[in-house]
Tab-separated table of C-alpha atoms in Angstrom:
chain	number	residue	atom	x	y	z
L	216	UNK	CA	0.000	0.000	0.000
L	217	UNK	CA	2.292	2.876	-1.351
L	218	UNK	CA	1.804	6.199	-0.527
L	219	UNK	CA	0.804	8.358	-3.223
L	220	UNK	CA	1.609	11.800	-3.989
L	221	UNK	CA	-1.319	14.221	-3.564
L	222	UNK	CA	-2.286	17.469	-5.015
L	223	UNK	CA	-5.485	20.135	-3.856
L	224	UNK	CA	-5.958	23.482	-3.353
L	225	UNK	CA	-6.529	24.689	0.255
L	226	UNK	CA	-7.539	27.783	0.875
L	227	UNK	CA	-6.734	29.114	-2.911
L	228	UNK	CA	-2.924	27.760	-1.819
L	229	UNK	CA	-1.996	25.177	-3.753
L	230	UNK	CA	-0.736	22.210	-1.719
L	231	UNK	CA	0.912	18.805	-1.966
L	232	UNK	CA	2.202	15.958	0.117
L	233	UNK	CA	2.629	12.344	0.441
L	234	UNK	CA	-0.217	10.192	2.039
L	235	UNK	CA	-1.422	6.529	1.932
L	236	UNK	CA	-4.599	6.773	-0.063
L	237	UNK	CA	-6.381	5.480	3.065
L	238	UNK	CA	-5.643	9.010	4.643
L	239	UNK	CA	-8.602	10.735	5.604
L	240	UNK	CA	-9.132	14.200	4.085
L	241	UNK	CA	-9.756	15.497	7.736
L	242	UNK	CA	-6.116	14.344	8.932
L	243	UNK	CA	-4.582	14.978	5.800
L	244	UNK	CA	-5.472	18.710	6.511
L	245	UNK	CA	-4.509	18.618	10.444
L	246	UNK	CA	-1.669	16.196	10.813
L	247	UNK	CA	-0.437	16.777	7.179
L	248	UNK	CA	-0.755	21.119	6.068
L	249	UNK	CA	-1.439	21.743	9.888
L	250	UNK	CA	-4.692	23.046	8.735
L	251	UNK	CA	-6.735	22.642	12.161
L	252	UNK	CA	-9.759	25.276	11.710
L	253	UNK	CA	-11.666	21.376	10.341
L	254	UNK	CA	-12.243	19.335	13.566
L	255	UNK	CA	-12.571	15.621	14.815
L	256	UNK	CA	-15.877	15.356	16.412
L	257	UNK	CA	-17.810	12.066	15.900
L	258	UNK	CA	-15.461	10.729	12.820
L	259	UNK	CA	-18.636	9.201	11.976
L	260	UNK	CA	-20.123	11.261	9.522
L	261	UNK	CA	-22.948	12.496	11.919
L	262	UNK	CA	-21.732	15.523	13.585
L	263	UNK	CA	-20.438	18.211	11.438
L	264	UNK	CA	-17.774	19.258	12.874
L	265	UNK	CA	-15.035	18.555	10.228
L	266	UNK	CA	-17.306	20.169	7.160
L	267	UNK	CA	-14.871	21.891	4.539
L	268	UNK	CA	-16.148	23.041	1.245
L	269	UNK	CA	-14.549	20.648	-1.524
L	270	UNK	CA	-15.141	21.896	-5.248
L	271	UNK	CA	-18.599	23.795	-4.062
L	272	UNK	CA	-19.848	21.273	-2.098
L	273	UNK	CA	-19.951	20.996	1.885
L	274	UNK	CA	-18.746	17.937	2.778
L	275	UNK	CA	-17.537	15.665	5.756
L	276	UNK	CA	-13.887	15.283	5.728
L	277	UNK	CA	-14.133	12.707	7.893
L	278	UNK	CA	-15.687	10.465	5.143
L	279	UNK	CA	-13.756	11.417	2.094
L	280	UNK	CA	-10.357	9.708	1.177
L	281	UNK	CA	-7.375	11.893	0.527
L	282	UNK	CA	-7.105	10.075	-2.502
L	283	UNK	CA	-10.605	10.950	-3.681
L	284	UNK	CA	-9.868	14.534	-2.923
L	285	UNK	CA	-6.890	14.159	-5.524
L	286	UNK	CA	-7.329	18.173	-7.275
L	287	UNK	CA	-9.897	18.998	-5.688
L	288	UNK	CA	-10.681	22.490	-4.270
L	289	UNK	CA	-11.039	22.859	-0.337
L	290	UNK	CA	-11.786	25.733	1.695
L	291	UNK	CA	-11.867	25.625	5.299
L	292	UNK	CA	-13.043	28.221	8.275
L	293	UNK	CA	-9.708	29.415	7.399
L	294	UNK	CA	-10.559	30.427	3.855
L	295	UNK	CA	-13.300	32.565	5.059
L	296	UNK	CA	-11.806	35.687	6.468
L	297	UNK	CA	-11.394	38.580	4.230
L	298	UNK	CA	-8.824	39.640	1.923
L	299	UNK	CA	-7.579	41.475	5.322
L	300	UNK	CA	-7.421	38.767	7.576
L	301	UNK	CA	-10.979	40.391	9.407
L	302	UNK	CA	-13.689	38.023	10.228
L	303	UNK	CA	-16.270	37.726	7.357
L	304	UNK	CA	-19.598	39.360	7.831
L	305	UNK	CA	-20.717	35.254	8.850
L	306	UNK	CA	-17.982	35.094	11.173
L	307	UNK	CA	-18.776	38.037	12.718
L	308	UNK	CA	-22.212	37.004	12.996
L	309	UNK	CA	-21.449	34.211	14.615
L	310	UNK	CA	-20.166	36.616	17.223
L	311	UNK	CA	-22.491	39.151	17.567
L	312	UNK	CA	-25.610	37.179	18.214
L	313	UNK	CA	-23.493	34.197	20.161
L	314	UNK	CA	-23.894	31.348	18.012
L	315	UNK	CA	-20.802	29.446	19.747
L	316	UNK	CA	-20.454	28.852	23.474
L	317	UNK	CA	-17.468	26.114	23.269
L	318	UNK	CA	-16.783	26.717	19.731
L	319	UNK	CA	-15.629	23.087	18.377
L	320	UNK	CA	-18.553	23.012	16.129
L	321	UNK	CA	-18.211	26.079	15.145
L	322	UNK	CA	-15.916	25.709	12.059
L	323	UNK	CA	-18.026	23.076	10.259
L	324	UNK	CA	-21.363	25.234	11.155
L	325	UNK	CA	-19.738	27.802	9.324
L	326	UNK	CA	-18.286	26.526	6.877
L	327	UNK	CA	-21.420	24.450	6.063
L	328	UNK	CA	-23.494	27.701	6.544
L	329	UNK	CA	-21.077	29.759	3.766
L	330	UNK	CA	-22.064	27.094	1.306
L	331	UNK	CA	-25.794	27.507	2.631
L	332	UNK	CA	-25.813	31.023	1.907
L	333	UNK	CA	-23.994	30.679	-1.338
L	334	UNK	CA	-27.065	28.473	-2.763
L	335	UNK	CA	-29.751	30.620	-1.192
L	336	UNK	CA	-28.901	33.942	-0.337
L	337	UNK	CA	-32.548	34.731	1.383
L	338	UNK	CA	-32.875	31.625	3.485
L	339	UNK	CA	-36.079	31.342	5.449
L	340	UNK	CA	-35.563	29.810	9.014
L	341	UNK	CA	-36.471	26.577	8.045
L	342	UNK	CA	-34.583	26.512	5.110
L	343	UNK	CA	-31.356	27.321	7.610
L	344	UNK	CA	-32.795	24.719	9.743
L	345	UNK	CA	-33.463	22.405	7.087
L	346	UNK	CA	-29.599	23.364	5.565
L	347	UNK	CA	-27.485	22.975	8.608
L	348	UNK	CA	-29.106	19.418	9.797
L	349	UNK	CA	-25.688	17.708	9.306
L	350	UNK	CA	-24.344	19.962	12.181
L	351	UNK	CA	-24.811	19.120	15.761
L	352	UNK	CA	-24.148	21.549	18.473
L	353	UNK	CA	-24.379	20.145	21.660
L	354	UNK	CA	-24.241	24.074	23.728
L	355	UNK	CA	-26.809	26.392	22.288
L	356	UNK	CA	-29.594	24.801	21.220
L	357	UNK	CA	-29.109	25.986	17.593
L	358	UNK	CA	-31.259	29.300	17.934
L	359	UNK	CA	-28.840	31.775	18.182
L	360	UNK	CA	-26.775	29.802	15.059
L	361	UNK	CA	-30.010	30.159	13.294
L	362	UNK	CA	-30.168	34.190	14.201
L	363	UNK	CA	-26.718	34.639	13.145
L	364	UNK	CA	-26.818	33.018	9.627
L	365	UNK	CA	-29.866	34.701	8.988
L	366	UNK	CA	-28.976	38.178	10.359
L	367	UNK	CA	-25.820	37.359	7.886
L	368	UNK	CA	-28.107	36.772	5.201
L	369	UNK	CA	-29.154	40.331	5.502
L	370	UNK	CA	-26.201	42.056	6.033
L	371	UNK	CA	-25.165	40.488	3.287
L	372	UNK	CA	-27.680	41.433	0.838
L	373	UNK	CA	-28.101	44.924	1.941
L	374	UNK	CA	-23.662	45.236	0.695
L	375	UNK	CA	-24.718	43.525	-2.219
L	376	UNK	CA	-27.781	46.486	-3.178
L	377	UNK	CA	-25.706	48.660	-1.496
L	378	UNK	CA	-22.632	48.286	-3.962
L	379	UNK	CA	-25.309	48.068	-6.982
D	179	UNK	CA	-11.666	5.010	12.817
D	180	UNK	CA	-8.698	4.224	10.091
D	181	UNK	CA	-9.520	1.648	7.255
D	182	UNK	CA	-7.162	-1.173	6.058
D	183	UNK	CA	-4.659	0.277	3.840
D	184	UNK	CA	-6.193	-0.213	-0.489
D	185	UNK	CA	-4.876	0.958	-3.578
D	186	UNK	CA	-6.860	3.414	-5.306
D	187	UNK	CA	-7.537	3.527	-8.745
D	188	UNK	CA	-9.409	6.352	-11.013
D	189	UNK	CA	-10.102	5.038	-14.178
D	190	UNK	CA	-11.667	7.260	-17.392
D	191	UNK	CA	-13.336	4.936	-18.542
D	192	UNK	CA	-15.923	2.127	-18.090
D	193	UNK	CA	-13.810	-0.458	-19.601
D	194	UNK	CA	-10.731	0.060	-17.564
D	195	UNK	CA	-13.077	-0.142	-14.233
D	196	UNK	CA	-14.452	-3.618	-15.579
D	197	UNK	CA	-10.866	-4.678	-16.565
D	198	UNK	CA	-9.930	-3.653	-12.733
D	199	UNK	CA	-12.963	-5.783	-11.400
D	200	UNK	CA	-11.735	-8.787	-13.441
D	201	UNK	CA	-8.260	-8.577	-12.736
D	202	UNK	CA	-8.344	-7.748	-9.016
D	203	UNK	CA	-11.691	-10.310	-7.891
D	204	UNK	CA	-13.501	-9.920	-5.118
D	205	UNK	CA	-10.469	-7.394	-3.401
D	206	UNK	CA	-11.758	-5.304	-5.631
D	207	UNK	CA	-14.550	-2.483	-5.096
D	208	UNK	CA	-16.029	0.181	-7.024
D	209	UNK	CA	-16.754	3.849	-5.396
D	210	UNK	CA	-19.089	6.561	-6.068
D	211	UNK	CA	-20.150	8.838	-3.094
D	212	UNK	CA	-18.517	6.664	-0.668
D	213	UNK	CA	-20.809	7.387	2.359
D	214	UNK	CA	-21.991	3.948	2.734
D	215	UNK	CA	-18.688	2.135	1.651
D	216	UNK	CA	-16.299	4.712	3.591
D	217	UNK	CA	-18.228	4.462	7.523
D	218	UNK	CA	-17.623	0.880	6.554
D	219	UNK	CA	-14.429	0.519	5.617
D	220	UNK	CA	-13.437	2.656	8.615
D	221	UNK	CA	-15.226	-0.019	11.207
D	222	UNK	CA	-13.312	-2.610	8.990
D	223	UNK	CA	-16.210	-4.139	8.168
D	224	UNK	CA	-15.420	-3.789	4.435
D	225	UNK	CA	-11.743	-4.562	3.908
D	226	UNK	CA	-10.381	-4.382	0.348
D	227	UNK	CA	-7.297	-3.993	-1.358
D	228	UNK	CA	-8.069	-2.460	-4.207
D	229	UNK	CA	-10.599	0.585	-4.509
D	230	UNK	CA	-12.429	1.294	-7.907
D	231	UNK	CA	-13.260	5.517	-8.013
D	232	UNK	CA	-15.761	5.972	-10.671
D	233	UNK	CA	-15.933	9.878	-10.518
D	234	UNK	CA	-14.185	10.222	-14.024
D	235	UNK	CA	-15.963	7.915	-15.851
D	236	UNK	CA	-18.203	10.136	-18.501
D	237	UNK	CA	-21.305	7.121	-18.778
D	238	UNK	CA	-21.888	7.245	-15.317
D	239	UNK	CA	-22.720	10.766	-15.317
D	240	UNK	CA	-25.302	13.105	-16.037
D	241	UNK	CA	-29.452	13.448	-16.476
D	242	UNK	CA	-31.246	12.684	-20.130
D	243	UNK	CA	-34.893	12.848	-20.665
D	244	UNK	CA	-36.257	10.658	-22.925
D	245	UNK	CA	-40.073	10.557	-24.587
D	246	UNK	CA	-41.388	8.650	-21.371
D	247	UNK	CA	-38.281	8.159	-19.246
D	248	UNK	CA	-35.390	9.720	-18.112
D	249	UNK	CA	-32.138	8.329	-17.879
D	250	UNK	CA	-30.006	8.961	-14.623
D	251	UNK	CA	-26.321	8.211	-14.507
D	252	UNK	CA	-25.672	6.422	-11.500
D	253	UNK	CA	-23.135	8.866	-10.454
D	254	UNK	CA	-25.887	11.358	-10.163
D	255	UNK	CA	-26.083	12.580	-6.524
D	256	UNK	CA	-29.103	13.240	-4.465
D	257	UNK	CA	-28.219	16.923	-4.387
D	258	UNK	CA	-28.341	17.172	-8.032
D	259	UNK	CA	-31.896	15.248	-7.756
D	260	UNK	CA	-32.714	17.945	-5.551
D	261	UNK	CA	-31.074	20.716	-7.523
D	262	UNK	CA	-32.885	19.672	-11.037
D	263	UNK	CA	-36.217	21.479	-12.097
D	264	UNK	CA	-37.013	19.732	-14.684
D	265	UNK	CA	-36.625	15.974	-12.797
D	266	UNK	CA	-38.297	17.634	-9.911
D	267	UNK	CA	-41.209	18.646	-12.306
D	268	UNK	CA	-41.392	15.330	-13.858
D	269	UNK	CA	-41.227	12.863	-11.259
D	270	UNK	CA	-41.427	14.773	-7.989
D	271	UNK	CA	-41.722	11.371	-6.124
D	272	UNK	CA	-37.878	11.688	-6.012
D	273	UNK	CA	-37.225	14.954	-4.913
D	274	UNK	CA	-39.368	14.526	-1.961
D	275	UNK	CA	-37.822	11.101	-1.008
D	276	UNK	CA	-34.496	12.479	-2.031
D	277	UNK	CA	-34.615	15.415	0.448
D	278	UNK	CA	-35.372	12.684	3.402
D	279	UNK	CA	-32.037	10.957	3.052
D	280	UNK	CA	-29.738	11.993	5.449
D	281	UNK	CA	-28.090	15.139	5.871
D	282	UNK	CA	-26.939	17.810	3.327
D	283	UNK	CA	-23.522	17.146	3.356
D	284	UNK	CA	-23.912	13.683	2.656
D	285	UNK	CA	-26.572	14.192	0.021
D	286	UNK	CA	-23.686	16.214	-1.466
D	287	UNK	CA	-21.836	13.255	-2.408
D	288	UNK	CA	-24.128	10.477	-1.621
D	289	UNK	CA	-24.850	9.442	-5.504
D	290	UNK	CA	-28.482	7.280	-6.686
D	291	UNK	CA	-26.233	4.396	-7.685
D	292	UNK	CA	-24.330	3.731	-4.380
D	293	UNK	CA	-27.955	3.932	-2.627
D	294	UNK	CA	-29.846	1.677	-5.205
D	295	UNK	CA	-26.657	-0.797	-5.967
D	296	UNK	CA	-25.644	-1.462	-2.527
D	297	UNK	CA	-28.455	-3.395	-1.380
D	298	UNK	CA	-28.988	-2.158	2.069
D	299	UNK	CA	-32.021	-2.462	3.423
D	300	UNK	CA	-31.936	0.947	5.157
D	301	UNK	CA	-31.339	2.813	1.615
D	302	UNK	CA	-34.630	4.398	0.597
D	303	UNK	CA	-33.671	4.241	-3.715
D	304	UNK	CA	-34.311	1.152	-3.988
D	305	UNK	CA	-38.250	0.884	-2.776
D	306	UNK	CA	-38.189	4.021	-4.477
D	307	UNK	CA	-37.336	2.745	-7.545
D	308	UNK	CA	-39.459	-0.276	-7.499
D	309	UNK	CA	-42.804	2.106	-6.887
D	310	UNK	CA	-41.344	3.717	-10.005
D	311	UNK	CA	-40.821	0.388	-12.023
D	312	UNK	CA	-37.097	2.007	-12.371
D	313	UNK	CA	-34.415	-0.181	-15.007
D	314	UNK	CA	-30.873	-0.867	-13.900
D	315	UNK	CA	-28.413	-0.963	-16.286
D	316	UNK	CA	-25.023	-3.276	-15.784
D	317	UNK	CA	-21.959	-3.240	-17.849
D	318	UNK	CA	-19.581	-6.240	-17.474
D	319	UNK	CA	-16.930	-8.201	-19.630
D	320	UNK	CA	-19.950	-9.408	-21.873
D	321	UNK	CA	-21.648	-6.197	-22.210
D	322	UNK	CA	-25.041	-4.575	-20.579
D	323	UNK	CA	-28.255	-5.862	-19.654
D	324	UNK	CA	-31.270	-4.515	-18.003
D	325	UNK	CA	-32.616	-5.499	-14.613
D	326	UNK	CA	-35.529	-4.505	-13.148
D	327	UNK	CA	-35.666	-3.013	-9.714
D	328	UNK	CA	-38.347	-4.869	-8.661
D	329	UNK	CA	-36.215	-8.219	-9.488
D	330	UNK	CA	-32.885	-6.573	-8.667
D	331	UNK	CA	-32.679	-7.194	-4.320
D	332	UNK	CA	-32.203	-10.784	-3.546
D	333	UNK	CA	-31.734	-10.827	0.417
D	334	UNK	CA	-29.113	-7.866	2.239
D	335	UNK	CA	-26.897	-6.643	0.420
D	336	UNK	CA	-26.931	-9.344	-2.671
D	337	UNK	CA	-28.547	-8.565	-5.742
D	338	UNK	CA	-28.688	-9.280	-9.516
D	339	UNK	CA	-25.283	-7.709	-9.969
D	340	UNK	CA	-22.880	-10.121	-10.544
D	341	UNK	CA	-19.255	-9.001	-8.347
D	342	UNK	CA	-17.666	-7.816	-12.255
D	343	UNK	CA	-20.386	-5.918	-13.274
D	344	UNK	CA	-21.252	-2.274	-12.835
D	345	UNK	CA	-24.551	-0.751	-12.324
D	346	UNK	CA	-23.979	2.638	-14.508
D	347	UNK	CA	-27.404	4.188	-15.071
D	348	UNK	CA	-30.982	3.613	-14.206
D	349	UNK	CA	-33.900	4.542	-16.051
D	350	UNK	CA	-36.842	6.134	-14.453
D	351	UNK	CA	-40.514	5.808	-16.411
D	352	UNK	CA	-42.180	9.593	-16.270
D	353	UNK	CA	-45.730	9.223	-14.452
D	354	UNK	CA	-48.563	10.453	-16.209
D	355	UNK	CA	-49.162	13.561	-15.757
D	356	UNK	CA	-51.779	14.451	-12.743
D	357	UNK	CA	-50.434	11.231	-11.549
D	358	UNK	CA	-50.129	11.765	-7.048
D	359	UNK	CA	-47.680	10.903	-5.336
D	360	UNK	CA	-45.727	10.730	-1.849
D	361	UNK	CA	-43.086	9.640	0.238
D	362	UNK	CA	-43.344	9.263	3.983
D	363	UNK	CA	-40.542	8.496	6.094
D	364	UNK	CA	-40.389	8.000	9.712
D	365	UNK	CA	-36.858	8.400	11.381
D	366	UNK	CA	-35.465	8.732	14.889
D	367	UNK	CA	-32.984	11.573	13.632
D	368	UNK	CA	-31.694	13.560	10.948
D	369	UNK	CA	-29.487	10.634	9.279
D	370	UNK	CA	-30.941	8.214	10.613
D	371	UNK	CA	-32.722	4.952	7.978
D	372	UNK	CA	-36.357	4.187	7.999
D	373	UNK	CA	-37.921	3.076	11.017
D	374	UNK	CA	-40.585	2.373	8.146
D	375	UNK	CA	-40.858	4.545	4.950
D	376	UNK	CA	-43.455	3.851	2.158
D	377	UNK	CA	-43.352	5.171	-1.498
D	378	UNK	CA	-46.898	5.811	-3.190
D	379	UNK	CA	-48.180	6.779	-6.748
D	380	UNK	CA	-51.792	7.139	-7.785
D	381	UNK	CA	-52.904	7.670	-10.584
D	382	UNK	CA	-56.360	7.562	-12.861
D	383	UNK	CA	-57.205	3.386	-12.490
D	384	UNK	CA	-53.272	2.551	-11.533
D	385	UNK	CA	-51.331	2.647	-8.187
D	386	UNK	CA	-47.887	1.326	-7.019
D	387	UNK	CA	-46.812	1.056	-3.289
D	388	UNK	CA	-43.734	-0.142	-2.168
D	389	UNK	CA	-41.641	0.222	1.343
D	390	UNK	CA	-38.458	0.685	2.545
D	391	UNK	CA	-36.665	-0.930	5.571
D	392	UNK	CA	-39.129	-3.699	6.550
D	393	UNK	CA	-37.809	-6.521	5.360
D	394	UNK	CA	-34.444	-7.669	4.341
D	395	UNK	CA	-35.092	-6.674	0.775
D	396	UNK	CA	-37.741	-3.508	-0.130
D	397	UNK	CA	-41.445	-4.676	-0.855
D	398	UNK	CA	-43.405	-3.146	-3.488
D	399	UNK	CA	-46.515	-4.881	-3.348
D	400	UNK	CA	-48.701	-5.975	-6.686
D	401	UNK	CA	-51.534	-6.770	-4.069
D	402	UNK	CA	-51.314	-3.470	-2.230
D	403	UNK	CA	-51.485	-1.557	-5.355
D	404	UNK	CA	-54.035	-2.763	-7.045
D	405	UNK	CA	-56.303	-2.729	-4.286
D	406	UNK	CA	-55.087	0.925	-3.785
D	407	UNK	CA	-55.801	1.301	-7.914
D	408	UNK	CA	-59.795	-0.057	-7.375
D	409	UNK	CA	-60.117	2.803	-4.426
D	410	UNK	CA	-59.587	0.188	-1.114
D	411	UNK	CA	-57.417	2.305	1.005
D	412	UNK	CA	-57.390	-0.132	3.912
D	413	UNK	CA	-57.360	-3.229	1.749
D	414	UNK	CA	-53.834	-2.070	0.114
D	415	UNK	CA	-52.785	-1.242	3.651
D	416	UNK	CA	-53.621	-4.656	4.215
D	417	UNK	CA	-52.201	-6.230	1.324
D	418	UNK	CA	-48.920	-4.179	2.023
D	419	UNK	CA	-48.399	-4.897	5.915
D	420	UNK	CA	-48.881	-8.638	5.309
D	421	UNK	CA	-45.809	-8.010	2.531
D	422	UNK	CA	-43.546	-6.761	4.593
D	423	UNK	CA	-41.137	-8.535	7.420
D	424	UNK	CA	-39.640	-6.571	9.877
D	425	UNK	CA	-36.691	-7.636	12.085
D	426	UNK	CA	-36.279	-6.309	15.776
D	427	UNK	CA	-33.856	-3.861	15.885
D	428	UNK	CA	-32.413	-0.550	17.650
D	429	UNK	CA	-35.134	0.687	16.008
D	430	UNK	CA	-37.843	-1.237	18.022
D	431	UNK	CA	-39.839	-4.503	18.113
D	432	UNK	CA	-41.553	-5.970	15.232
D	433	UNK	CA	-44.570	-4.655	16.632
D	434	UNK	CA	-43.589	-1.077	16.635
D	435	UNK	CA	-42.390	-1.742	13.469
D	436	UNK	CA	-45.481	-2.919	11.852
D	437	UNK	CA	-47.404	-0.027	13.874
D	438	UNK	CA	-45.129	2.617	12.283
D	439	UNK	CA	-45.280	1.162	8.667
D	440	UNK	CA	-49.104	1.300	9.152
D	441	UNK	CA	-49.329	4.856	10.203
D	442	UNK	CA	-46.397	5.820	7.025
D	443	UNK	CA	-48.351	3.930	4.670
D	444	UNK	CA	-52.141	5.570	5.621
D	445	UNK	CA	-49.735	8.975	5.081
D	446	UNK	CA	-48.487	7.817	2.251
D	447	UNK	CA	-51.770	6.875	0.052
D	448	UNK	CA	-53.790	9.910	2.159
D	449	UNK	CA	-50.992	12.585	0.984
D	450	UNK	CA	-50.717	11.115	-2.987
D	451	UNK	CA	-54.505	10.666	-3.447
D	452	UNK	CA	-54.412	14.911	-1.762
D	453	UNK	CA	-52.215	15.143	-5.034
D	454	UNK	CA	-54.360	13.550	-8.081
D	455	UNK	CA	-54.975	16.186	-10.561
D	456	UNK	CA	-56.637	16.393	-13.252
């Protein structure tokens, strides 16, 4: 079982490295490119936590092989800040209406909630309830992670019609 | 959670896959979404040595509407089920069932072929697909053939496939229009399978009922339907709950289960018959 050499883009960086094809996406980016925004929760596929966006899509990185990420595209949490290194208007959403107490979920929810908004810019709040099922969060209770990706979904439109 | 080490192979094209299944035998798998194959292989209760991806291959891929039918590529994945209009105008049956498997991310990569070719009992395609009278089509060494869905599950996880073939599209009959429809699903969780799901069309003097995770194979019922096709509600309840044979599990007793596939069912026909136009 050789390793084999792997190529992706992370964060619009493009990266390589060795790995057994067996390799995990979700260690690949910890242990391998030290990229730890991603994190282990269940490992199972259930809980979220290690969402990255691969090639437009959320996905688990606990349930994709390195090997089938071979070229893909991934952004993580880390990918989100702006061109300045300041929290994104989802980030800081996130903040402002408290939708992490511990915070390990926090980088799949948004993550997963970027790609949300991405596909449906005026979510209702079942369609963010209905779009961020594959993310558990075991402090809040999900309401004020519901608040913030809507109240993002705003602020985000109004910069939109504001810059038109 | 790590898997036994593999080699992975990406092949362009259909032939090269087959040629991999030949050469490699049963160490050999094929790949699409990989969130049924993956969870196993990390609990090592799939161990392989060689892994077959079939992202690259150009048959597998992609959704073609025919006179009557469409044509889905097996790679097709439940979010692009979800995402197409025009399937979701013509057979809405699978949107609505499509949105009830698991989560988004996994419906992301999660593809119709994995969930109809597996054979899993828990995997709501396949029922699905035999309320639809859906066609399988397998490639091998000595070419394609058909299979329906209704005579593709032979117990768990063995079906009409043979271990060198490879299901690459199935073929979906459009309903006539004004035809209802429904699927109802009853899970613990978000990601959880079917306590008891049940797939329903209705249409002017036809019906076809089938159900998902109450037996060791899905059960679309001939009895159920046509009862449900001469207007006897109860009697293709009936004919459908003496079809089905549910195993105790997590999930409950066989008692729960056939009070659950009851209540799914009378949702089922209620909600589809709610939908007959025309």
């Amino acid at each position: 079982m050789s390793k084999m050499h792997v190529k992706l883009t992370v964060n619009g960086t493009a990266v390589e490295g060795l790995a057994e094809p067996r390799t995990l996406l979700i260690h690949f980016l910890r242990e391998s490119l030290g990229v730890t925004g991603p994190h282990v929760g269940c490992e199972t596929s259930h809980c979220g936590a290690c969402t990255v966006d691969m090639d437009g899509r959320s996905v688990k990185s606990c349930t994709v092989f390195v090997a089938q990420a071979q070229g893909a595209d991934v952004t993580t949490v880390e990918g989100l800040v702006n061109a300045d290194g300041s929290l994104s208007v989802l980030q800081e959403m996130f903040r402002e209406h408290h939708g992490l107490q511990c915070g390990f979920c926090t980088p799949g929810m948004i993550t997963r909630a970027h790609r949300l908004l991405q596909e449906n810019p005026t979510p209702t709040e079942e369609e963010v309830r209905f779009g961020m099922a594959g993310n558990l969060c075991r402090c809040t209770g999900y309401q004020n992670i519901v608040k913030a990706i809507l109240a993002a979904a705003d602020v985000m439109n109004a910069q939109k019609e504001a810059a038109e | 959670m790590i898997p036994a080490g593999f080699d992975y192979h990406r092949p362009a094209e259909l032939d090269a896959a087959i040629g991999l299944l030949q050469e490699h035998g049963d160490e050999a798998r094929v790949i699409a979404g990989g969130h049924s194959l993956v969870p196993m292989m990390k609990l090592r209760m799939a161990v392989l040595s060689h892994l077959v991806d079939l992202r690259d291959i150009p048959d597998l891929q992609g959704i073609e509407f025919g006179a009557d039918s469409i044509s889905l590529g097996a790679m097709v994945t439940q979010h692009e089920l979800i995402a197409h209009a025009g399937l979701a105008e013509a057979v809405p049956l699978l949107r609505e069932a499509a949105l009830q498997i698991a989560d988004p991310q996994v419906r992301y990569l999660g593809t119709l072929g994995g969930n109809v070719a597996n054979g899993d009992p828990g995997n709501d395609m396949p029922g699905l697909m035999q309320c639809l009278d859906a066609t399988y089509k397998v490639t091998g060494p000595d070419g394609s053939r058909q299979i329906r869905a209704r005579d593709f599950y032979e117990s768990a996880y063995f079906t009409a496939r043979s271990d060198d073939e490879i299901l690459t599209r199935i073929t979906v009959p459009i309903p006539a229009a004004g035809t209802g429809y429904a699927y109802e699903k009853q899970k613990r969780k978000i990601g959880d399978y079917a306590t008891a799901a049940a797939a329903v069309l209705v249409g002017e003097g036809s019906a076809s009922i089938a159900m998902t995770n109450l037996a060791d194979v899905p059960v679309w019922s001939a009895e159920a339907g046509a009862a449900l096709a001469a207007g006897d509600r109860e009697g293709a309840v009936s004919a459908a709950l003496a079809a089905i044979d549910p195993q105790e599990d997590m999930r409950g007793p066989v008692e729960f289960k056939r009070h659950v596939a009851g209540v799914v069912l009378r949702r089922a026909i209620a909600r589809a018959l709610s939908r007959v136009a025309g």
